[in-house]
mmCIF file of C-alpha atoms in Angstrom:
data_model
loop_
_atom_site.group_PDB
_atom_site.id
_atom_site.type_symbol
_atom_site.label_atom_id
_atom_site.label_comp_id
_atom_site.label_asym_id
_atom_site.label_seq_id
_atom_site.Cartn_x
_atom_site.Cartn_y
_atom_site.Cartn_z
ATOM 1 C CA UNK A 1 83.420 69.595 111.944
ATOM 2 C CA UNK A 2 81.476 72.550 111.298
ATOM 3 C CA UNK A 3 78.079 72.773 109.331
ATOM 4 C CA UNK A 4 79.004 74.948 106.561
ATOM 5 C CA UNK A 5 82.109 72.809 106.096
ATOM 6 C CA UNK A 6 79.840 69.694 106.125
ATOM 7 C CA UNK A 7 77.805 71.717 103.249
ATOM 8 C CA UNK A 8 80.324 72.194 101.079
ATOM 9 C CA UNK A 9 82.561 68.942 101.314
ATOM 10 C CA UNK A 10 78.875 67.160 100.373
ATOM 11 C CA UNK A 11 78.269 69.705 97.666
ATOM 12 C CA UNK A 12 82.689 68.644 96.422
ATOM 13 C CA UNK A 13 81.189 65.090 96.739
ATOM 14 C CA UNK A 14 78.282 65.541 94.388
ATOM 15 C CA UNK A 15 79.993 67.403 92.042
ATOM 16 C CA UNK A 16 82.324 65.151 91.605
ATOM 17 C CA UNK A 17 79.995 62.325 91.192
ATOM 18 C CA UNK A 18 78.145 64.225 88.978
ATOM 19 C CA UNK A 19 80.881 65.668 86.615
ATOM 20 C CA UNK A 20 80.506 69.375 87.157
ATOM 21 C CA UNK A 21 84.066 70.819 87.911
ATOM 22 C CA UNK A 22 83.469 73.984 88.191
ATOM 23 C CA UNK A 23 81.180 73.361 91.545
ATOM 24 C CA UNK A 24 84.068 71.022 92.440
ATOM 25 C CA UNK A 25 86.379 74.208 92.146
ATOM 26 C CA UNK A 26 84.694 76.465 93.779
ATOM 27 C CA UNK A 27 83.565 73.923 96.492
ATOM 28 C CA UNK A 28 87.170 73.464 97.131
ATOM 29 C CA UNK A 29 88.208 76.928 97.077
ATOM 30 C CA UNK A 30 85.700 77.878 99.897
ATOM 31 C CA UNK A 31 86.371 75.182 101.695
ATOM 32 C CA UNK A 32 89.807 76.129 102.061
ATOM 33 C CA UNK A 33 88.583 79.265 103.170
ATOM 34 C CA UNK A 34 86.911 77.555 106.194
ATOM 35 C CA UNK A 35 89.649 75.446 106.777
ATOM 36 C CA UNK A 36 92.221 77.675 107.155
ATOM 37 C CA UNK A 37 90.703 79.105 110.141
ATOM 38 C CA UNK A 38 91.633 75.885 111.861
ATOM 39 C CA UNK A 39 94.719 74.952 109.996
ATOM 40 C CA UNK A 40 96.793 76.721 107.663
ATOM 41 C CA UNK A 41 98.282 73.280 106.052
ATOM 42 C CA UNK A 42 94.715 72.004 105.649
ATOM 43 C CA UNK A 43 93.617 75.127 104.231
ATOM 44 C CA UNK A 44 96.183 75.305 101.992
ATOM 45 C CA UNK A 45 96.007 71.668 100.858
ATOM 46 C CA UNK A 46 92.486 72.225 99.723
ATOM 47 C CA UNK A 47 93.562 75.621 98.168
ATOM 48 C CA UNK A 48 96.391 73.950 96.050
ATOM 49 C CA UNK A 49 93.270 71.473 94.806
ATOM 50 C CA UNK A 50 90.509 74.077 94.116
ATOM 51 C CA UNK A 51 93.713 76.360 92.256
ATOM 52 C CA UNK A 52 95.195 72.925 89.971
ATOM 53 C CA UNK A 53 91.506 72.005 89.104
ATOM 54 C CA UNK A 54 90.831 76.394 88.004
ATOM 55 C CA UNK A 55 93.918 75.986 86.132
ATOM 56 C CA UNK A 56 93.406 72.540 83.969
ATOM 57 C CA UNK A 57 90.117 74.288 82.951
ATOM 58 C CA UNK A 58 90.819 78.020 82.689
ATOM 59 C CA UNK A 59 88.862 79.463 85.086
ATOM 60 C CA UNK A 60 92.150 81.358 86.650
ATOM 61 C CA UNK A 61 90.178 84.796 86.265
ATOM 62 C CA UNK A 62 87.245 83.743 88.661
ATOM 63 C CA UNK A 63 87.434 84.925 92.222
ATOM 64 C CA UNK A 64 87.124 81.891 93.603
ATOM 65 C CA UNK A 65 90.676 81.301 92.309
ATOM 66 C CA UNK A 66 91.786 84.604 94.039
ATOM 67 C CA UNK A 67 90.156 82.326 97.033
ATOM 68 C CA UNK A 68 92.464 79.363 96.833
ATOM 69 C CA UNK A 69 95.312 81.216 96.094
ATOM 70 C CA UNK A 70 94.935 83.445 99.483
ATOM 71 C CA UNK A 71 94.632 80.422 101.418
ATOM 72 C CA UNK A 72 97.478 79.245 100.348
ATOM 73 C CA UNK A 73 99.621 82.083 100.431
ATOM 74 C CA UNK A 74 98.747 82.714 104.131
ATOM 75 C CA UNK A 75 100.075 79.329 104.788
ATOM 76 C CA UNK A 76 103.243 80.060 102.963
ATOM 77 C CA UNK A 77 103.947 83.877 104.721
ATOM 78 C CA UNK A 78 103.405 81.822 108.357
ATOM 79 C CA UNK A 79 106.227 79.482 107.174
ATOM 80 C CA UNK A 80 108.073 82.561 106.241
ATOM 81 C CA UNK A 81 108.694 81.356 102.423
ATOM 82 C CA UNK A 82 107.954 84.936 101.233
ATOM 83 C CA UNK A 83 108.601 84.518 97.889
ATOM 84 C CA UNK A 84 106.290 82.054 97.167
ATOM 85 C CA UNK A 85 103.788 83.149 99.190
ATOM 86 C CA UNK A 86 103.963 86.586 96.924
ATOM 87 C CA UNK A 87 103.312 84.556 93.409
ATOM 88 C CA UNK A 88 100.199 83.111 94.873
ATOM 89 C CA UNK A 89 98.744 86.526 96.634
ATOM 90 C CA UNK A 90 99.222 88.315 93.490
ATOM 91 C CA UNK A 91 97.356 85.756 91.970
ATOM 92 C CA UNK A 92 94.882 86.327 94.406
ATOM 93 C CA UNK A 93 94.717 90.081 94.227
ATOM 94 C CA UNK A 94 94.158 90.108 90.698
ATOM 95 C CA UNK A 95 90.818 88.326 90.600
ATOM 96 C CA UNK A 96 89.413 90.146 93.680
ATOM 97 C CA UNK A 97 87.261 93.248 93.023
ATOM 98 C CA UNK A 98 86.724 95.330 95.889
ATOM 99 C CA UNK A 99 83.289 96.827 94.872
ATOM 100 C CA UNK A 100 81.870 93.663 93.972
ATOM 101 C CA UNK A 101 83.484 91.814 96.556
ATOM 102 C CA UNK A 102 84.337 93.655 99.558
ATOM 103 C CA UNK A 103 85.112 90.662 102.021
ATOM 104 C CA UNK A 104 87.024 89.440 100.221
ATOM 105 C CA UNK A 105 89.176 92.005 98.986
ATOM 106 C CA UNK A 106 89.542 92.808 102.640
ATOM 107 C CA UNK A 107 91.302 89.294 103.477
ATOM 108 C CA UNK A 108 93.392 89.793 100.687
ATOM 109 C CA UNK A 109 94.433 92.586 101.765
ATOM 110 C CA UNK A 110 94.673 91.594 104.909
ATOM 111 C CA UNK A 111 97.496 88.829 103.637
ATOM 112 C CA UNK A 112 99.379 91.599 101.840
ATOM 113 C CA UNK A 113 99.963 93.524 104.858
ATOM 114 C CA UNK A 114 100.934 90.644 107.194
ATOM 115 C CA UNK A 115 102.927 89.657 104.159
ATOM 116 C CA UNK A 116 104.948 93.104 104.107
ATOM 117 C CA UNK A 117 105.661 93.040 107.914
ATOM 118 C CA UNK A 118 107.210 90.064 107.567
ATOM 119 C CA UNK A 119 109.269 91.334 105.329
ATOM 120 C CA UNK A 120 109.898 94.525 107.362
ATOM 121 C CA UNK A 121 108.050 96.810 105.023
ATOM 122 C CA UNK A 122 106.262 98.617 107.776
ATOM 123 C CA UNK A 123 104.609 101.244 105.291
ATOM 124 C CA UNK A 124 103.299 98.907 103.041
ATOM 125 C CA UNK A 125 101.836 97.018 105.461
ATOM 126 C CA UNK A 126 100.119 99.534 106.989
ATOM 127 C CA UNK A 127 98.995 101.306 104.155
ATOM 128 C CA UNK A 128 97.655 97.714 103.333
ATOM 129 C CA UNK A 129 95.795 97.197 106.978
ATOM 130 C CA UNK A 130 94.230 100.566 106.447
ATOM 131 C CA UNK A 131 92.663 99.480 103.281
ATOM 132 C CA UNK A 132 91.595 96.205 104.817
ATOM 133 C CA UNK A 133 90.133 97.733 107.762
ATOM 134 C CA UNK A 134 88.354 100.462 105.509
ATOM 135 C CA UNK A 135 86.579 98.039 103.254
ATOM 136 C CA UNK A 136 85.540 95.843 106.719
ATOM 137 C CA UNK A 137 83.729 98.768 107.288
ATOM 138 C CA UNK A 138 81.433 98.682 104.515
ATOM 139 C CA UNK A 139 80.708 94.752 105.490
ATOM 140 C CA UNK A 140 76.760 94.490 107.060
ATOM 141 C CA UNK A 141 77.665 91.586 109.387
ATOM 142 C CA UNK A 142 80.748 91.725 111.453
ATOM 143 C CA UNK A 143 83.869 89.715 109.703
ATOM 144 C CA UNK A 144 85.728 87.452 111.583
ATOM 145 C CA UNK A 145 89.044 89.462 110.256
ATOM 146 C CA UNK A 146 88.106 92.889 111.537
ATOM 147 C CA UNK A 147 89.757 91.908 115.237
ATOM 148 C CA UNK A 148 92.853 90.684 113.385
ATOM 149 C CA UNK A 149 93.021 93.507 110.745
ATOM 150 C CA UNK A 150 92.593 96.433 113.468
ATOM 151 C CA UNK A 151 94.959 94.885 115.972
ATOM 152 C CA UNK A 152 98.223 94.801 112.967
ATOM 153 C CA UNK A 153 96.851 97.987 111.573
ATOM 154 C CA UNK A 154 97.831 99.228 115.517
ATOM 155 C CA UNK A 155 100.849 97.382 116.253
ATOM 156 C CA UNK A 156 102.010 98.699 111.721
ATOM 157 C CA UNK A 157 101.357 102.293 113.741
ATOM 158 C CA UNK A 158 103.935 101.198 116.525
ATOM 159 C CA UNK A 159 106.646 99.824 114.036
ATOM 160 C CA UNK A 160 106.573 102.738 112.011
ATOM 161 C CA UNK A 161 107.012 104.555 115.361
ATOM 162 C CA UNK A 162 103.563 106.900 114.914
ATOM 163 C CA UNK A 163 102.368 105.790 118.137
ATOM 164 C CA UNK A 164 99.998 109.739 118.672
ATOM 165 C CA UNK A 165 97.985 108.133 115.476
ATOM 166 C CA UNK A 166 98.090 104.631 117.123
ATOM 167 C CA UNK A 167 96.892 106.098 120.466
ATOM 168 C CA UNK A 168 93.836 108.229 118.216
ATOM 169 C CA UNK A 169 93.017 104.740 116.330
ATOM 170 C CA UNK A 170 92.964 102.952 119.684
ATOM 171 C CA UNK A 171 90.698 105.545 121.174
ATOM 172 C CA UNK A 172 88.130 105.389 118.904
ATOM 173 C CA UNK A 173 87.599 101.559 118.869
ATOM 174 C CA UNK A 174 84.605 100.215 120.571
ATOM 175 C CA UNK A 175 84.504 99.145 124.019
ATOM 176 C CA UNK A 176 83.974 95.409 122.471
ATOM 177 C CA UNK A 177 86.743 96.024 120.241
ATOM 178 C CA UNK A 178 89.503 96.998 123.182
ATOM 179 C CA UNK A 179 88.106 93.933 125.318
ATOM 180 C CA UNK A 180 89.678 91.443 122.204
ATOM 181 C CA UNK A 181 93.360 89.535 122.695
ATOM 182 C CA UNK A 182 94.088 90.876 119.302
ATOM 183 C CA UNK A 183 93.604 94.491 119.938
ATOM 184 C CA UNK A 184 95.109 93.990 123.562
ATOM 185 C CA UNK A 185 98.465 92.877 122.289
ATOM 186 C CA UNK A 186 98.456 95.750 119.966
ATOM 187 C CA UNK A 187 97.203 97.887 123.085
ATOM 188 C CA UNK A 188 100.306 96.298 124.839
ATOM 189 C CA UNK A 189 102.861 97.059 122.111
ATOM 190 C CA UNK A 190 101.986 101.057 122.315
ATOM 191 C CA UNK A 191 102.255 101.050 125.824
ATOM 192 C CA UNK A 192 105.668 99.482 125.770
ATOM 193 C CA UNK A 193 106.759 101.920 123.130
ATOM 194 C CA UNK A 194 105.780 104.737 124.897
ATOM 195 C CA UNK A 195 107.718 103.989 127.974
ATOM 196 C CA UNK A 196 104.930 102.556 130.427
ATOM 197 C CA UNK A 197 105.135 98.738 130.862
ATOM 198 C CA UNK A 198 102.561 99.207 134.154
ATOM 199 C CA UNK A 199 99.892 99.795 131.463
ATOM 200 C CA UNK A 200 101.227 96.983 128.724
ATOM 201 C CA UNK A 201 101.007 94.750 131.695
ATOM 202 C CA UNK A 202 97.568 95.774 132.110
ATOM 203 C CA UNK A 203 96.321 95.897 128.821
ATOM 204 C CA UNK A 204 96.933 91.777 128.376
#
């Protein structure tokens, strides 16, 4: 298990213990956020917790609600139930403040796009991804995200059939950026679309 996650399920346990639910909460909501990373039912299991104990007390405005309820809807979009998976983002979005919290915003956003392409709303999405990957700018240390937000950004840019604007975006990535599985399946994707499956071949 990993050490922040060892943090905060001790920090859950005291607060429990000690009868302060609103560490419990937001405990629980972050530890979903860690959780997720390695599996979308645990994640989301934890998110349902942190979001039932938020409600019970009315703490449904704090953004470490809009926390939980991300989790959880990115669980629910991978198992394709769409509709629920929307109730809980916009839950989500409407806590998160992108000045104040830039991360944040940007994995929300982040949901909301991958959320759109699976429902084949191609613009949406990307007009989502290119907010996501904008505010991931602004970020001083590098998310974890950014690989995963730039790579459906690209592959948004080859749905909607734009692929001179995916080719620019592509171009000015990083060297670092272009040597990632993420952005190499979006790398892939163009080169299909643009009729050479040589390069596809070679970009995975």
């Amino acid at each position: 298990k990993d050490g922040v996650g060892r943090h905060l399920e001790s920090g859950i346990a005291l607060a429990r213990r000690t009868g302060r639910p609103y560490l419990e909460f937001t405990g629980l909501a972050y530890r979903a956020a860690v959780a997720v990373r390695q599996s979308f039912t645990r994640g989301a299991a934890l998110g349902r917790k942190a979001a039932a104990l938020a409600e019970r007390h009315g703490w449904s405005d704090d953004p470490a609600f809009g926390v939980a309820c991300r989790v959880v809807a990115v669980e629910l979009t991978w198992q394709a139930r769409l509709e629920e998976a929307e109730h809980w983002l916009q839950s989500a979005e409407r806590t998160v403040r992108a000045e104040a919290q830039p991360a944040m915003s940007a994995a929300t956003r982040f949901v909301r796009g991958v959320l759109e392409t699976a429902r084949n709303r191609d613009s949406a999405a990307l007009a989502a991804f290119q907010a996501a990957e904008l505010l991931a700018r602004r970020l001083a240390s590098r998310h974890f995200l950014i690989p995963l937000i730039r790579a459906f950004l690209l592959l948004a840019l080859v749905r909607l059939g734009q692929t001179g604007q995916a080719g620019q975006f592509l171009d000015g990535l990083s060297d670092a950026d272009r040597g990632r599985g993420e952005i190499a399946v979006g790398e892939a994707a163009l080169r299909l679309a643009t009729g050479d499956p040589c390069a596809a071949t070679v970009a995975l």
